[in-house]
């Protein structure tokens, strides 16, 4: 046999070996993929007897509600993963804190999760979240919305902002997305709060609130900064009301031209500028609170002592543990008065499901008048 034939045979054999090696690699990769990547609809179970209805504190907790809770705890776990990775502090808040302390889990009639972060940690999380939160989870920020009323304003073609119609802006002025809050949603699910907002993500969510210094303030500059922040927030949450105020010649702390320029920006620009102002002027205050609660909420403002948040303790919550402020009893008293007393409060949503997505829901859902909280 000649040298040419031997060379051809060697090349043929080498190609066969390479083909066998590629086949083995493909098989190995497929086995690794099956072993390490869970199915998209798999969720870890964090609620006892999730398939059974039961009575809790005199309230019927259905399996349906337990599945909602379980999806929310999965979101908590994703949020906690990010915070641990980036050394960020957070606390259970509002009804979630009440549930952890009084029920060692969800308040039986509750349907959402509330957590809070002091402003510096909130701002860090806000910057990190778009890179850490991936499908099927969705980062829903109050500033990532475009208003129909600002269609004439330039926007970046790279931005894919959710949309708020002029009618929704009129009917829900001062409500989400017109106040500072972040949400993490599960896009595989449905948690319907607004029947008329079919164009936005309404997957099951958890709420993340920023907490800021609250009055009274000792220094004049702190009082001035707080007043300026109020005007910027009103111009963000209620821009039409602020425009009317300026047209009527009412006095403002900020220069009139500054407010007019601010109002000429988009909702996203206003919201981010407001939050940048809050971060820039943040300081270790004796009293803290949720800024919207201190300004726009339709109830007496609630403030907390910073001493109650200086340390973190962990309490049982269903099958996990949640971080809560060391002075959690004082926080609960500030929010609920006699928090030991069992009181029902309003639900947040019209409908929910862990089995279908909000997109599937809206394909066939009959629109009914929305519920006001």
mmCIF file of N, CA, C and O in Angstrom, residues 119-120 122-127 142-143 180 182 210 212-213 225 228-230 232-233 236 262 265-283 291:
data_model
loop_
_atom_site.group_PDB
_atom_site.id
_atom_site.type_symbol
_atom_site.label_atom_id
_atom_site.label_comp_id
_atom_site.label_asym_id
_atom_site.label_seq_id
_atom_site.Cartn_x
_atom_site.Cartn_y
_atom_site.Cartn_z
ATOM 1 N N UNK A 119 -32.492 53.311 52.470
ATOM 2 C CA UNK A 119 -32.217 53.906 51.166
ATOM 3 C C UNK A 119 -30.894 53.461 50.524
ATOM 4 O O UNK A 119 -30.892 53.076 49.348
ATOM 5 N N UNK A 120 -29.742 53.469 51.223
ATOM 6 C CA UNK A 120 -28.493 53.072 50.556
ATOM 7 C C UNK A 120 -28.530 51.643 50.024
ATOM 8 O O UNK A 120 -28.060 51.377 48.910
ATOM 9 N N UNK A 122 -31.288 49.918 49.284
ATOM 10 C CA UNK A 122 -32.294 49.919 48.222
ATOM 11 C C UNK A 122 -31.682 50.382 46.901
ATOM 12 O O UNK A 122 -31.909 49.787 45.839
ATOM 13 N N UNK A 123 -30.891 51.457 46.950
ATOM 14 C CA UNK A 123 -30.290 51.994 45.730
ATOM 15 C C UNK A 123 -29.275 51.018 45.132
ATOM 16 O O UNK A 123 -29.186 50.880 43.906
ATOM 17 N N UNK A 124 -28.520 50.335 45.978
ATOM 18 C CA UNK A 124 -27.577 49.329 45.476
ATOM 19 C C UNK A 124 -28.331 48.182 44.818
ATOM 20 O O UNK A 124 -27.970 47.719 43.733
ATOM 21 N N UNK A 125 -29.397 47.724 45.481
ATOM 22 C CA UNK A 125 -30.191 46.644 44.906
ATOM 23 C C UNK A 125 -30.788 47.064 43.567
ATOM 24 O O UNK A 125 -30.817 46.285 42.607
ATOM 25 N N UNK A 126 -31.267 48.293 43.499
ATOM 26 C CA UNK A 126 -31.876 48.822 42.274
ATOM 27 C C UNK A 126 -30.903 48.746 41.099
ATOM 28 O O UNK A 126 -31.305 48.424 39.972
ATOM 29 N N UNK A 127 -29.633 49.049 41.355
ATOM 30 C CA UNK A 127 -28.633 49.022 40.284
ATOM 31 C C UNK A 127 -28.236 47.594 39.909
ATOM 32 O O UNK A 127 -27.934 47.308 38.746
ATOM 33 N N UNK A 142 -40.741 51.078 39.642
ATOM 34 C CA UNK A 142 -41.723 52.140 39.424
ATOM 35 C C UNK A 142 -41.283 53.149 38.375
ATOM 36 O O UNK A 142 -42.113 53.814 37.753
ATOM 37 N N UNK A 143 -39.983 53.239 38.139
ATOM 38 C CA UNK A 143 -39.482 54.201 37.158
ATOM 39 C C UNK A 143 -39.405 53.622 35.753
ATOM 40 O O UNK A 143 -39.146 54.357 34.799
ATOM 41 N N UNK A 180 -42.469 55.344 45.062
ATOM 42 C CA UNK A 180 -41.202 54.595 45.082
ATOM 43 C C UNK A 180 -41.352 53.185 45.631
ATOM 44 O O UNK A 180 -41.623 52.984 46.815
ATOM 45 N N UNK A 182 -40.031 48.862 44.407
ATOM 46 C CA UNK A 182 -39.536 47.872 43.457
ATOM 47 C C UNK A 182 -40.312 46.584 43.670
ATOM 48 O O UNK A 182 -40.768 46.303 44.777
ATOM 49 N N UNK A 210 -38.353 51.402 49.909
ATOM 50 C CA UNK A 210 -37.214 52.159 50.451
ATOM 51 C C UNK A 210 -37.639 52.918 51.703
ATOM 52 O O UNK A 210 -38.770 53.391 51.801
ATOM 53 N N UNK A 212 -36.479 56.066 54.402
ATOM 54 C CA UNK A 212 -35.668 57.280 54.423
ATOM 55 C C UNK A 212 -35.780 58.000 55.773
ATOM 56 O O UNK A 212 -36.667 57.688 56.575
ATOM 57 N N UNK A 213 -34.886 58.976 56.000
ATOM 58 C CA UNK A 213 -35.006 59.796 57.209
ATOM 59 C C UNK A 213 -36.370 60.474 57.274
ATOM 60 O O UNK A 213 -36.920 60.911 56.261
ATOM 61 N N UNK A 225 -33.980 70.160 52.772
ATOM 62 C CA UNK A 225 -33.858 69.026 51.846
ATOM 63 C C UNK A 225 -35.137 68.189 51.832
ATOM 64 O O UNK A 225 -35.582 67.727 50.777
ATOM 65 N N UNK A 228 -37.741 70.039 49.861
ATOM 66 C CA UNK A 228 -37.452 69.955 48.424
ATOM 67 C C UNK A 228 -37.813 68.570 47.894
ATOM 68 O O UNK A 228 -38.363 68.432 46.792
ATOM 69 N N UNK A 229 -37.508 67.539 48.679
ATOM 70 C CA UNK A 229 -37.837 66.172 48.273
ATOM 71 C C UNK A 229 -39.344 65.998 48.134
ATOM 72 O O UNK A 229 -39.829 65.335 47.205
ATOM 73 N N UNK A 230 -40.110 66.596 49.029
ATOM 74 C CA UNK A 230 -41.574 66.528 48.938
ATOM 75 C C UNK A 230 -42.070 67.121 47.618
ATOM 76 O O UNK A 230 -42.931 66.536 46.950
ATOM 77 N N UNK A 232 -40.366 67.503 44.795
ATOM 78 C CA UNK A 232 -39.949 66.644 43.685
ATOM 79 C C UNK A 232 -40.824 65.394 43.596
ATOM 80 O O UNK A 232 -41.182 64.941 42.499
ATOM 81 N N UNK A 233 -41.170 64.851 44.751
ATOM 82 C CA UNK A 233 -42.006 63.651 44.754
ATOM 83 C C UNK A 233 -43.416 63.958 44.261
ATOM 84 O O UNK A 233 -43.987 63.216 43.456
ATOM 85 N N UNK A 236 -43.463 64.185 40.678
ATOM 86 C CA UNK A 236 -43.307 62.882 40.040
ATOM 87 C C UNK A 236 -44.593 62.081 40.117
ATOM 88 O O UNK A 236 -45.060 61.520 39.124
ATOM 89 N N UNK A 262 -38.244 70.176 35.621
ATOM 90 C CA UNK A 262 -38.443 68.829 36.154
ATOM 91 C C UNK A 262 -39.717 68.209 35.572
ATOM 92 O O UNK A 262 -39.732 67.043 35.151
ATOM 93 N N UNK A 265 -39.649 66.655 32.052
ATOM 94 C CA UNK A 265 -38.960 65.386 31.835
ATOM 95 C C UNK A 265 -39.969 64.238 31.819
ATOM 96 O O UNK A 265 -41.135 64.398 32.169
ATOM 97 N N UNK A 266 -39.514 63.071 31.398
ATOM 98 C CA UNK A 266 -40.381 61.895 31.383
ATOM 99 C C UNK A 266 -40.575 61.380 32.807
ATOM 100 O O UNK A 266 -39.834 61.741 33.726
ATOM 101 N N UNK A 267 -41.567 60.519 32.969
ATOM 102 C CA UNK A 267 -41.818 59.912 34.282
ATOM 103 C C UNK A 267 -40.563 59.202 34.791
ATOM 104 O O UNK A 267 -40.204 59.340 35.965
ATOM 105 N N UNK A 268 -39.898 58.467 33.917
ATOM 106 C CA UNK A 268 -38.694 57.747 34.343
ATOM 107 C C UNK A 268 -37.613 58.718 34.792
ATOM 108 O O UNK A 268 -36.968 58.500 35.833
ATOM 109 N N UNK A 269 -37.411 59.774 34.031
ATOM 110 C CA UNK A 269 -36.386 60.752 34.405
ATOM 111 C C UNK A 269 -36.716 61.424 35.734
ATOM 112 O O UNK A 269 -35.838 61.628 36.575
ATOM 113 N N UNK A 270 -37.987 61.767 35.931
ATOM 114 C CA UNK A 270 -38.384 62.397 37.193
ATOM 115 C C UNK A 270 -38.181 61.447 38.370
ATOM 116 O O UNK A 270 -37.656 61.840 39.420
ATOM 117 N N UNK A 271 -38.617 60.200 38.199
ATOM 118 C CA UNK A 271 -38.519 59.228 39.286
ATOM 119 C C UNK A 271 -37.066 58.984 39.689
ATOM 120 O O UNK A 271 -36.731 58.952 40.880
ATOM 121 N N UNK A 272 -36.200 58.819 38.696
ATOM 122 C CA UNK A 272 -34.791 58.561 38.997
ATOM 123 C C UNK A 272 -34.114 59.796 39.600
ATOM 124 O O UNK A 272 -33.278 59.677 40.499
ATOM 125 N N UNK A 273 -34.499 60.955 39.123
ATOM 126 C CA UNK A 273 -33.918 62.186 39.675
ATOM 127 C C UNK A 273 -34.350 62.372 41.130
ATOM 128 O O UNK A 273 -33.549 62.778 41.971
ATOM 129 N N UNK A 274 -35.619 62.069 41.415
ATOM 130 C CA UNK A 274 -36.090 62.134 42.799
ATOM 131 C C UNK A 274 -35.299 61.173 43.686
ATOM 132 O O UNK A 274 -34.841 61.541 44.769
ATOM 133 N N UNK A 275 -35.119 59.939 43.214
ATOM 134 C CA UNK A 275 -34.410 58.954 44.039
ATOM 135 C C UNK A 275 -32.936 59.311 44.197
ATOM 136 O O UNK A 275 -32.347 59.069 45.257
ATOM 137 N N UNK A 276 -32.340 59.890 43.175
ATOM 138 C CA UNK A 276 -30.952 60.355 43.311
ATOM 139 C C UNK A 276 -30.846 61.449 44.371
ATOM 140 O O UNK A 276 -29.876 61.495 45.141
ATOM 141 N N UNK A 277 -31.848 62.315 44.404
ATOM 142 C CA UNK A 277 -31.869 63.366 45.430
ATOM 143 C C UNK A 277 -31.981 62.760 46.821
ATOM 144 O O UNK A 277 -31.297 63.195 47.762
ATOM 145 N N UNK A 278 -32.811 61.739 46.969
ATOM 146 C CA UNK A 278 -32.980 61.091 48.272
ATOM 147 C C UNK A 278 -31.687 60.420 48.724
ATOM 148 O O UNK A 278 -31.314 60.500 49.899
ATOM 149 N N UNK A 279 -30.990 59.775 47.804
ATOM 150 C CA UNK A 279 -29.737 59.109 48.161
ATOM 151 C C UNK A 279 -28.661 60.127 48.513
ATOM 152 O O UNK A 279 -27.926 59.966 49.500
ATOM 153 N N UNK A 280 -28.564 61.172 47.708
ATOM 154 C CA UNK A 280 -27.546 62.199 47.930
ATOM 155 C C UNK A 280 -27.707 62.846 49.306
ATOM 156 O O UNK A 280 -26.715 63.208 49.962
ATOM 157 N N UNK A 281 -28.936 63.000 49.765
ATOM 158 C CA UNK A 281 -29.198 63.701 51.021
ATOM 159 C C UNK A 281 -29.558 62.757 52.163
ATOM 160 O O UNK A 281 -30.095 63.185 53.186
ATOM 161 N N UNK A 282 -29.256 61.483 51.986
ATOM 162 C CA UNK A 282 -29.514 60.509 53.058
ATOM 163 C C UNK A 282 -28.521 60.727 54.192
ATOM 164 O O UNK A 282 -27.357 61.047 53.963
ATOM 165 N N UNK A 283 -28.987 60.549 55.403
ATOM 166 C CA UNK A 283 -28.101 60.650 56.563
ATOM 167 C C UNK A 283 -28.644 59.749 57.669
ATOM 168 O O UNK A 283 -29.838 59.400 57.669
ATOM 169 N N UNK A 291 -41.320 57.229 52.505
ATOM 170 C CA UNK A 291 -41.544 58.612 52.088
ATOM 171 C C UNK A 291 -42.964 58.831 51.576
ATOM 172 O O UNK A 291 -43.586 59.850 51.883
#
